[in-house]
Tab-separated table of C-alpha atoms in Angstrom:
chain	number	residue	atom	x	y	z
U	1	MET	CA	0.672	49.012	59.347
U	2	ARG	CA	4.084	47.775	58.231
U	3	ALA	CA	3.517	44.489	60.124
U	4	TYR	CA	0.051	44.116	58.489
U	5	ARG	CA	1.525	44.607	55.005
U	6	ALA	CA	4.229	42.051	55.705
U	7	ARG	CA	1.633	39.509	56.907
U	8	ALA	CA	-0.516	40.160	53.752
U	9	ALA	CA	2.474	39.670	51.445
U	10	LEU	CA	3.385	36.452	53.249
U	11	ALA	CA	-0.205	35.181	52.898
U	12	SER	CA	-0.153	35.900	49.148
U	13	LEU	CA	3.044	33.922	48.744
U	14	VAL	CA	1.551	30.957	50.629
U	15	VAL	CA	-1.592	31.008	48.460
U	16	ALA	CA	0.505	31.122	45.265
U	17	ALA	CA	2.632	28.244	46.472
U	18	LEU	CA	-0.440	26.163	47.343
U	19	GLY	CA	-1.984	26.930	43.958
U	20	SER	CA	1.205	25.836	42.241
U	21	GLY	CA	1.264	22.627	44.260
U	22	CYS	CA	-2.362	21.792	43.311
U	23	ALA	CA	-1.615	22.329	39.624
U	24	ALA	CA	1.371	19.996	39.796
U	25	GLU	CA	-0.725	17.264	41.430
U	26	GLY	CA	-3.677	17.729	39.064
U	27	PRO	CA	-4.672	15.657	35.992
U	28	PRO	CA	-2.343	15.342	32.916
U	29	GLU	CA	-2.014	18.294	30.605
U	30	ALA	CA	-4.228	16.722	27.908
U	31	THR	CA	-7.065	16.242	30.389
U	32	ARG	CA	-6.777	19.783	31.703
U	33	SER	CA	-6.701	21.354	28.242
U	34	ALA	CA	-9.662	19.282	27.009
U	35	ARG	CA	-11.922	20.318	29.880
U	36	PRO	CA	-12.419	24.002	28.945
U	37	ALA	CA	-13.022	23.044	25.298
U	38	ALA	CA	-15.856	20.723	26.297
U	39	GLU	CA	-17.416	23.384	28.496
U	40	THR	CA	-17.199	25.937	25.671
U	41	GLY	CA	-18.913	23.519	23.239
U	42	ALA	CA	-21.739	22.881	25.678
U	43	GLN	CA	-22.316	26.620	26.088
U	44	ARG	CA	-22.655	27.257	22.319
U	45	GLY	CA	-26.075	28.046	20.878
U	46	PRO	CA	-28.246	25.665	18.786
U	47	GLU	CA	-27.171	27.208	15.453
U	48	ALA	CA	-23.476	26.794	16.266
U	49	GLN	CA	-24.048	23.203	17.375
U	50	GLN	CA	-25.931	22.424	14.130
U	51	GLN	CA	-23.034	23.903	12.173
U	52	ASP	CA	-20.601	21.673	14.055
U	53	ALA	CA	-22.757	18.617	13.276
U	54	ARG	CA	-22.905	19.532	9.563
U	55	LYS	CA	-19.122	19.912	9.433
U	56	ALA	CA	-18.700	16.522	11.099
U	57	ARG	CA	-21.004	14.882	8.536
U	58	GLU	CA	-19.131	16.536	5.675
U	59	ALA	CA	-15.804	15.388	7.107
U	60	ALA	CA	-17.088	11.811	7.282
U	61	GLY	CA	-18.188	11.978	3.655
U	62	GLY	CA	-15.132	13.857	2.462
U	63	GLY	CA	-16.794	17.297	2.393
U	64	PRO	CA	-18.032	19.176	-0.699
U	65	ALA	CA	-14.523	20.196	-1.763
U	66	ARG	CA	-13.198	16.675	-1.575
U	67	ARG	CA	-16.226	15.224	-3.374
U	68	GLY	CA	-15.885	17.874	-6.074
U	69	LYS	CA	-12.207	17.030	-6.526
U	70	ALA	CA	-13.047	13.331	-6.748
U	71	ALA	CA	-15.663	14.058	-9.425
U	72	LEU	CA	-13.126	16.016	-11.476
U	73	SER	CA	-10.615	13.199	-11.074
U	74	GLN	CA	-13.151	10.641	-12.269
U	75	LYS	CA	-14.005	12.843	-15.260
U	76	ALA	CA	-10.311	12.923	-16.204
U	77	ARG	CA	-10.139	9.159	-15.739
U	78	ALA	CA	-13.110	8.726	-18.086
U	79	ALA	CA	-11.327	10.744	-20.783
U	80	ALA	CA	-8.158	8.683	-20.254
U	81	ALA	CA	-10.147	5.442	-20.464
U	82	LYS	CA	-11.470	6.485	-23.859
U	83	LYS	CA	-7.983	7.492	-25.010
U	84	TRP	CA	-6.470	4.133	-24.021
U	85	GLY	CA	-9.288	1.990	-25.381
U	86	LEU	CA	-10.846	0.751	-22.150
U	87	LYS	CA	-14.432	-0.446	-22.452
U	88	GLN	CA	-15.394	1.108	-19.101
U	89	THR	CA	-14.020	3.863	-16.893
U	90	PRO	CA	-12.136	2.368	-13.914
U	91	LEU	CA	-13.948	2.924	-10.638
U	92	ALA	CA	-12.429	5.228	-8.018
U	93	ALA	CA	-11.126	3.558	-4.875
U	94	PRO	CA	-12.511	4.738	-1.516
U	95	PRO	CA	-10.261	6.735	0.821
U	96	PRO	CA	-7.728	4.513	2.596
U	97	PRO	CA	-8.436	3.487	6.188
U	98	ALA	CA	-7.236	5.694	9.020
U	99	VAL	CA	-5.722	2.567	10.594
U	100	LYS	CA	-4.270	-0.201	8.446
U	101	PRO	CA	-5.838	-3.649	8.917
U	102	ARG	CA	-3.966	-6.310	10.844
U	103	ILE	CA	-2.307	-8.661	8.363
U	104	THR	CA	-1.829	-12.319	9.287
U	105	THR	CA	-0.505	-15.353	7.409
U	106	ARG	CA	-3.121	-17.106	5.305
U	107	LYS	CA	-4.162	-20.510	6.614
U	108	GLY	CA	-2.118	-23.197	4.906
U	109	PHE	CA	0.745	-20.809	4.133
U	110	GLU	CA	2.420	-21.071	7.554
U	111	VAL	CA	5.919	-22.386	8.228
U	112	THR	CA	6.791	-24.394	11.328
U	113	GLY	CA	8.062	-22.073	14.039
U	114	GLY	CA	7.123	-19.016	12.013
U	115	GLU	CA	5.599	-16.993	14.845
U	116	GLY	CA	6.814	-13.387	14.740
U	117	LEU	CA	7.973	-13.633	11.120
U	118	PRO	CA	6.542	-11.501	8.269
U	119	PRO	CA	3.013	-12.664	7.343
U	120	VAL	CA	2.392	-14.381	3.999
U	121	PHE	CA	-0.980	-13.579	2.441
U	122	THR	CA	-2.922	-13.362	-0.820
U	123	THR	CA	-5.744	-11.066	0.276
U	124	VAL	CA	-5.854	-7.958	2.485
U	125	PRO	CA	-8.623	-8.012	5.110
U	126	THR	CA	-11.203	-5.406	4.033
U	127	LYS	CA	-14.915	-5.219	3.277
U	128	GLU	CA	-14.421	-2.632	0.528
U	129	LYS	CA	-14.768	-3.759	-3.095
U	130	ILE	CA	-11.126	-3.098	-3.874
U	131	VAL	CA	-8.249	-5.137	-5.274
U	132	PHE	CA	-4.519	-4.459	-5.572
U	133	LEU	CA	-2.426	-4.626	-8.742
U	134	THR	CA	1.194	-5.798	-8.473
U	135	ILE	CA	3.747	-6.219	-11.277
U	136	ASP	CA	6.797	-8.480	-10.960
U	137	ASP	CA	10.440	-8.602	-12.067
U	138	GLY	CA	11.004	-5.669	-14.499
U	139	ALA	CA	12.073	-7.389	-17.720
U	140	GLU	CA	9.894	-5.312	-20.065
U	141	LYS	CA	10.274	-1.539	-19.867
U	142	ASP	CA	7.412	-0.247	-21.965
U	143	PRO	CA	7.146	3.578	-21.848
U	144	GLU	CA	3.492	3.257	-22.867
U	145	LEU	CA	2.766	1.563	-19.553
U	146	LEU	CA	4.055	4.571	-17.611
U	147	ARG	CA	1.954	6.988	-19.654
U	148	MET	CA	-1.157	4.810	-19.517
U	149	MET	CA	-1.112	4.255	-15.753
U	150	SER	CA	-0.386	7.924	-15.105
U	151	ASP	CA	-3.280	9.016	-17.335
U	152	LEU	CA	-5.699	6.495	-15.822
U	153	ARG	CA	-4.477	7.187	-12.263
U	154	ILE	CA	-4.449	3.498	-11.453
U	155	PRO	CA	-2.207	2.631	-8.474
U	156	TYR	CA	0.107	-0.375	-8.646
U	157	SER	CA	3.152	-1.783	-6.900
U	158	ALA	CA	6.343	-3.095	-8.550
U	159	PHE	CA	8.343	-6.052	-7.174
U	160	LEU	CA	11.749	-5.831	-8.838
U	161	SER	CA	14.640	-8.237	-9.517
U	162	ASP	CA	17.993	-6.592	-10.114
U	163	TYR	CA	19.169	-8.932	-12.881
U	164	VAL	CA	16.438	-7.640	-15.233
U	165	ILE	CA	16.265	-3.981	-14.169
U	166	ASN	CA	19.991	-3.232	-14.095
U	167	ASP	CA	20.106	-2.351	-17.801
U	168	ASP	CA	17.728	0.584	-17.233
U	169	TYR	CA	17.397	1.706	-13.620
U	170	GLY	CA	16.077	5.037	-14.914
U	171	TYR	CA	12.833	3.489	-16.144
U	172	PHE	CA	11.889	2.507	-12.611
U	173	GLU	CA	13.066	5.842	-11.299
U	174	LYS	CA	10.355	7.449	-13.456
U	175	MET	CA	7.926	4.936	-12.045
U	176	ARG	CA	8.935	5.825	-8.493
U	177	ASP	CA	8.608	9.546	-9.248
U	178	SER	CA	5.015	8.975	-10.384
U	179	GLY	CA	4.162	7.526	-6.955
U	180	VAL	CA	4.694	3.805	-7.524
U	181	ALA	CA	6.233	1.893	-4.608
U	182	LEU	CA	9.216	-0.302	-5.549
U	183	HIS	CA	9.591	-3.556	-3.614
U	184	ASN	CA	11.888	-6.578	-3.362
U	185	HIS	CA	11.771	-9.596	-5.719
U	186	THR	CA	15.390	-10.709	-5.033
U	187	LEU	CA	18.592	-10.050	-6.956
U	188	ASN	CA	18.467	-12.966	-9.408
U	189	HIS	CA	15.007	-14.547	-9.081
U	190	PRO	CA	16.131	-17.966	-7.730
U	191	TYR	CA	14.085	-20.768	-6.174
U	192	LEU	CA	14.712	-19.645	-2.591
U	193	PRO	CA	13.917	-22.890	-0.685
U	194	GLY	CA	16.783	-24.534	-2.608
U	195	LEU	CA	19.295	-22.066	-1.172
U	196	SER	CA	21.060	-21.964	2.184
U	197	TYR	CA	20.303	-19.277	4.745
U	198	SER	CA	23.389	-17.276	3.731
U	199	GLN	CA	22.554	-17.569	0.025
U	200	GLN	CA	18.996	-16.375	0.661
U	201	LYS	CA	20.387	-13.513	2.706
U	202	ARG	CA	22.508	-12.417	-0.245
U	203	GLU	CA	19.505	-12.529	-2.585
U	204	ILE	CA	17.042	-10.712	-0.331
U	205	CYS	CA	19.244	-8.356	1.671
U	206	GLY	CA	21.382	-7.673	-1.380
U	207	GLN	CA	18.326	-6.484	-3.269
U	208	GLN	CA	17.256	-4.388	-0.292
U	209	ASP	CA	20.627	-2.640	-0.439
U	210	LYS	CA	20.465	-2.149	-4.220
U	211	LEU	CA	16.968	-0.670	-4.181
U	212	GLU	CA	17.775	1.617	-1.262
U	213	LYS	CA	20.918	2.880	-3.004
U	214	ARG	CA	19.207	3.383	-6.365
U	215	TYR	CA	15.814	4.690	-5.285
U	216	GLY	CA	16.332	6.171	-1.837
U	217	SER	CA	14.210	3.919	0.367
U	218	ARG	CA	14.406	0.417	1.764
U	219	PRO	CA	11.410	-1.742	0.752
U	220	ARG	CA	9.015	-3.018	3.400
U	221	LEU	CA	7.493	-5.728	1.188
U	222	MET	CA	9.073	-8.726	-0.532
U	223	ARG	CA	7.643	-11.311	-2.923
U	224	PRO	CA	9.629	-14.555	-3.238
U	225	PRO	CA	10.126	-15.757	-6.835
U	226	TYR	CA	7.452	-18.237	-7.959
U	227	GLY	CA	5.757	-17.675	-4.591
U	228	ASN	CA	8.090	-20.269	-3.003
U	229	TYR	CA	9.636	-19.766	0.436
U	230	ASN	CA	10.603	-21.549	3.638
U	231	LYS	CA	11.310	-20.513	7.213
U	232	ASP	CA	14.800	-19.256	6.304
U	233	THR	CA	13.233	-17.001	3.649
U	234	LEU	CA	11.023	-15.320	6.244
U	235	ARG	CA	13.813	-15.160	8.832
U	236	VAL	CA	16.111	-13.432	6.330
U	237	ALA	CA	13.310	-11.138	5.162
U	238	LYS	CA	12.654	-9.974	8.711
U	239	LYS	CA	16.373	-9.433	9.348
U	240	CYS	CA	16.588	-7.261	6.212
U	241	GLY	CA	13.650	-5.034	7.208
U	242	ILE	CA	10.786	-6.750	5.358
U	243	LYS	CA	7.458	-6.403	7.174
U	244	ALA	CA	5.159	-8.528	4.989
U	245	VAL	CA	5.211	-11.026	2.108
U	246	PRO	CA	2.262	-10.511	-0.260
U	247	LEU	CA	1.590	-13.312	-2.751
U	248	TRP	CA	-1.464	-13.243	-5.044
U	249	ALA	CA	-5.035	-14.463	-5.509
U	250	SER	CA	-5.159	-14.135	-9.327
U	251	GLU	CA	-2.839	-13.443	-12.251
U	252	ALA	CA	-3.429	-11.175	-15.261
U	253	PHE	CA	-2.353	-11.703	-18.885
U	254	PRO	CA	-3.265	-9.729	-22.024
U	255	ASP	CA	-5.725	-12.407	-23.162
U	256	HIS	CA	-6.998	-14.043	-19.950
U	257	MET	CA	-7.007	-14.201	-16.157
U	258	GLU	CA	-5.796	-17.125	-14.046
U	259	TRP	CA	-7.326	-17.788	-10.626
U	260	ARG	CA	-6.007	-19.236	-7.373
U	261	GLU	CA	-9.426	-19.478	-5.710
U	262	TRP	CA	-11.874	-22.298	-6.414
U	263	ASP	CA	-14.691	-19.937	-7.480
U	264	ARG	CA	-12.507	-18.226	-10.123
U	265	ASP	CA	-13.592	-14.787	-8.955
U	266	LEU	CA	-12.410	-11.603	-7.258
U	267	HIS	CA	-12.927	-10.925	-3.569
U	268	PRO	CA	-12.494	-7.758	-1.463
U	269	GLY	CA	-8.794	-7.181	-0.836
U	270	ASP	CA	-7.484	-9.663	-3.419
U	271	ILE	CA	-3.958	-9.135	-4.748
U	272	ILE	CA	-3.562	-9.448	-8.518
U	273	LEU	CA	-0.198	-10.480	-9.960
U	274	THR	CA	1.120	-9.697	-13.415
U	275	HIS	CA	4.584	-9.276	-14.964
U	276	PHE	CA	6.643	-6.802	-16.935
U	277	ARG	CA	6.336	-8.611	-20.280
U	278	GLY	CA	6.035	-7.675	-23.943
U	279	GLU	CA	4.763	-9.113	-27.204
U	280	ASP	CA	7.823	-11.346	-27.588
U	281	GLU	CA	6.530	-13.430	-24.647
U	282	TRP	CA	2.832	-12.556	-24.472
U	283	GLU	CA	-0.077	-12.455	-26.868
U	284	GLY	CA	-0.120	-8.696	-26.444
U	285	SER	CA	1.593	-5.698	-24.860
U	286	MET	CA	1.574	-4.365	-21.322
U	287	PRO	CA	-1.190	-1.848	-22.200
U	288	ASP	CA	-3.173	-4.828	-23.565
U	289	MET	CA	-2.716	-6.548	-20.202
U	290	ILE	CA	-3.937	-3.450	-18.356
U	291	ARG	CA	-7.003	-3.289	-20.604
U	292	ARG	CA	-7.762	-6.940	-19.822
U	293	VAL	CA	-7.306	-6.712	-16.062
U	294	MET	CA	-9.231	-3.435	-15.782
U	295	GLN	CA	-12.106	-4.851	-17.839
U	296	THR	CA	-12.328	-7.776	-15.415
U	297	VAL	CA	-11.989	-5.627	-12.295
U	298	THR	CA	-14.445	-2.928	-13.392
U	299	GLU	CA	-17.111	-5.317	-14.727
U	300	LYS	CA	-17.139	-7.026	-11.341
U	301	GLY	CA	-17.653	-3.692	-9.585
U	302	TYR	CA	-14.189	-3.370	-8.059
U	303	ALA	CA	-11.709	-0.496	-7.885
U	304	VAL	CA	-7.918	-0.762	-7.723
U	305	ALA	CA	-6.481	0.658	-4.507
U	306	ARG	CA	-2.903	1.340	-3.392
U	307	LEU	CA	-1.463	-1.675	-1.575
U	308	GLU	CA	0.821	0.408	0.646
U	309	ASP	CA	-2.184	2.241	2.117
U	310	TYR	CA	-3.393	-1.054	3.576
U	311	VAL	CA	-0.218	-3.023	4.359
């Protein structure tokens, strides 16, 4: 009997060891864990499967809760549009893509030997009727702009030059705290192709350092002053951590729009440029400019989306 028990114990140990060896040689953990879940789903009844399908459809469309929240947000935007004198309520942008589109340099904007350098573009590849609003330099610091954009919930991106923001860094800190991304527009707004590599490095990397120190993050986007650049510009930008160089397809003023494209129209993914300017330089204020650009965008059936969700 004692010999029988010993042989049985030995057999159990062998079986356990073999089982352990099979598990180690089996499929990866993800494959093993997914298999029981699939079997459980297949064994569920028709009602449970219909419920799963309904939940999947709701997730694709945002679900009732998300749609309800969007409706409330649009109602608040309508009230803000009336308050700020907009002729129409700005349209709500669709949810951002799960995967950002691949950005490439626009044809005709390449530099010789520029492979692997940050892409230069005027339009983001998308089929959605969305555009992106960007504001350059930082000379005018109108508190009404901050209130207006916050009330209207219109996303925008700021490309800042230190020589015009350094008298009031706090203004752009408020902007950042409201969710606006702050990007690089060089230290002193020079004509970059006229500078040496080292001079461009000081302008671009120097502004990267300033913005990181002041606002806590290093920009991923850079817009060269006047939209002018050369290969050294892109080489320096890449070295300083810049991932892309967005230019623009149209420009907004308080009293008119200017167009880069031959058809003088908006297109899905277009980037709109404007500037931090006031009535001393413009025929109107920054809120006047927002009213003009939003009238154009909304009448054409477009919504303003957040550039950083796509680039």
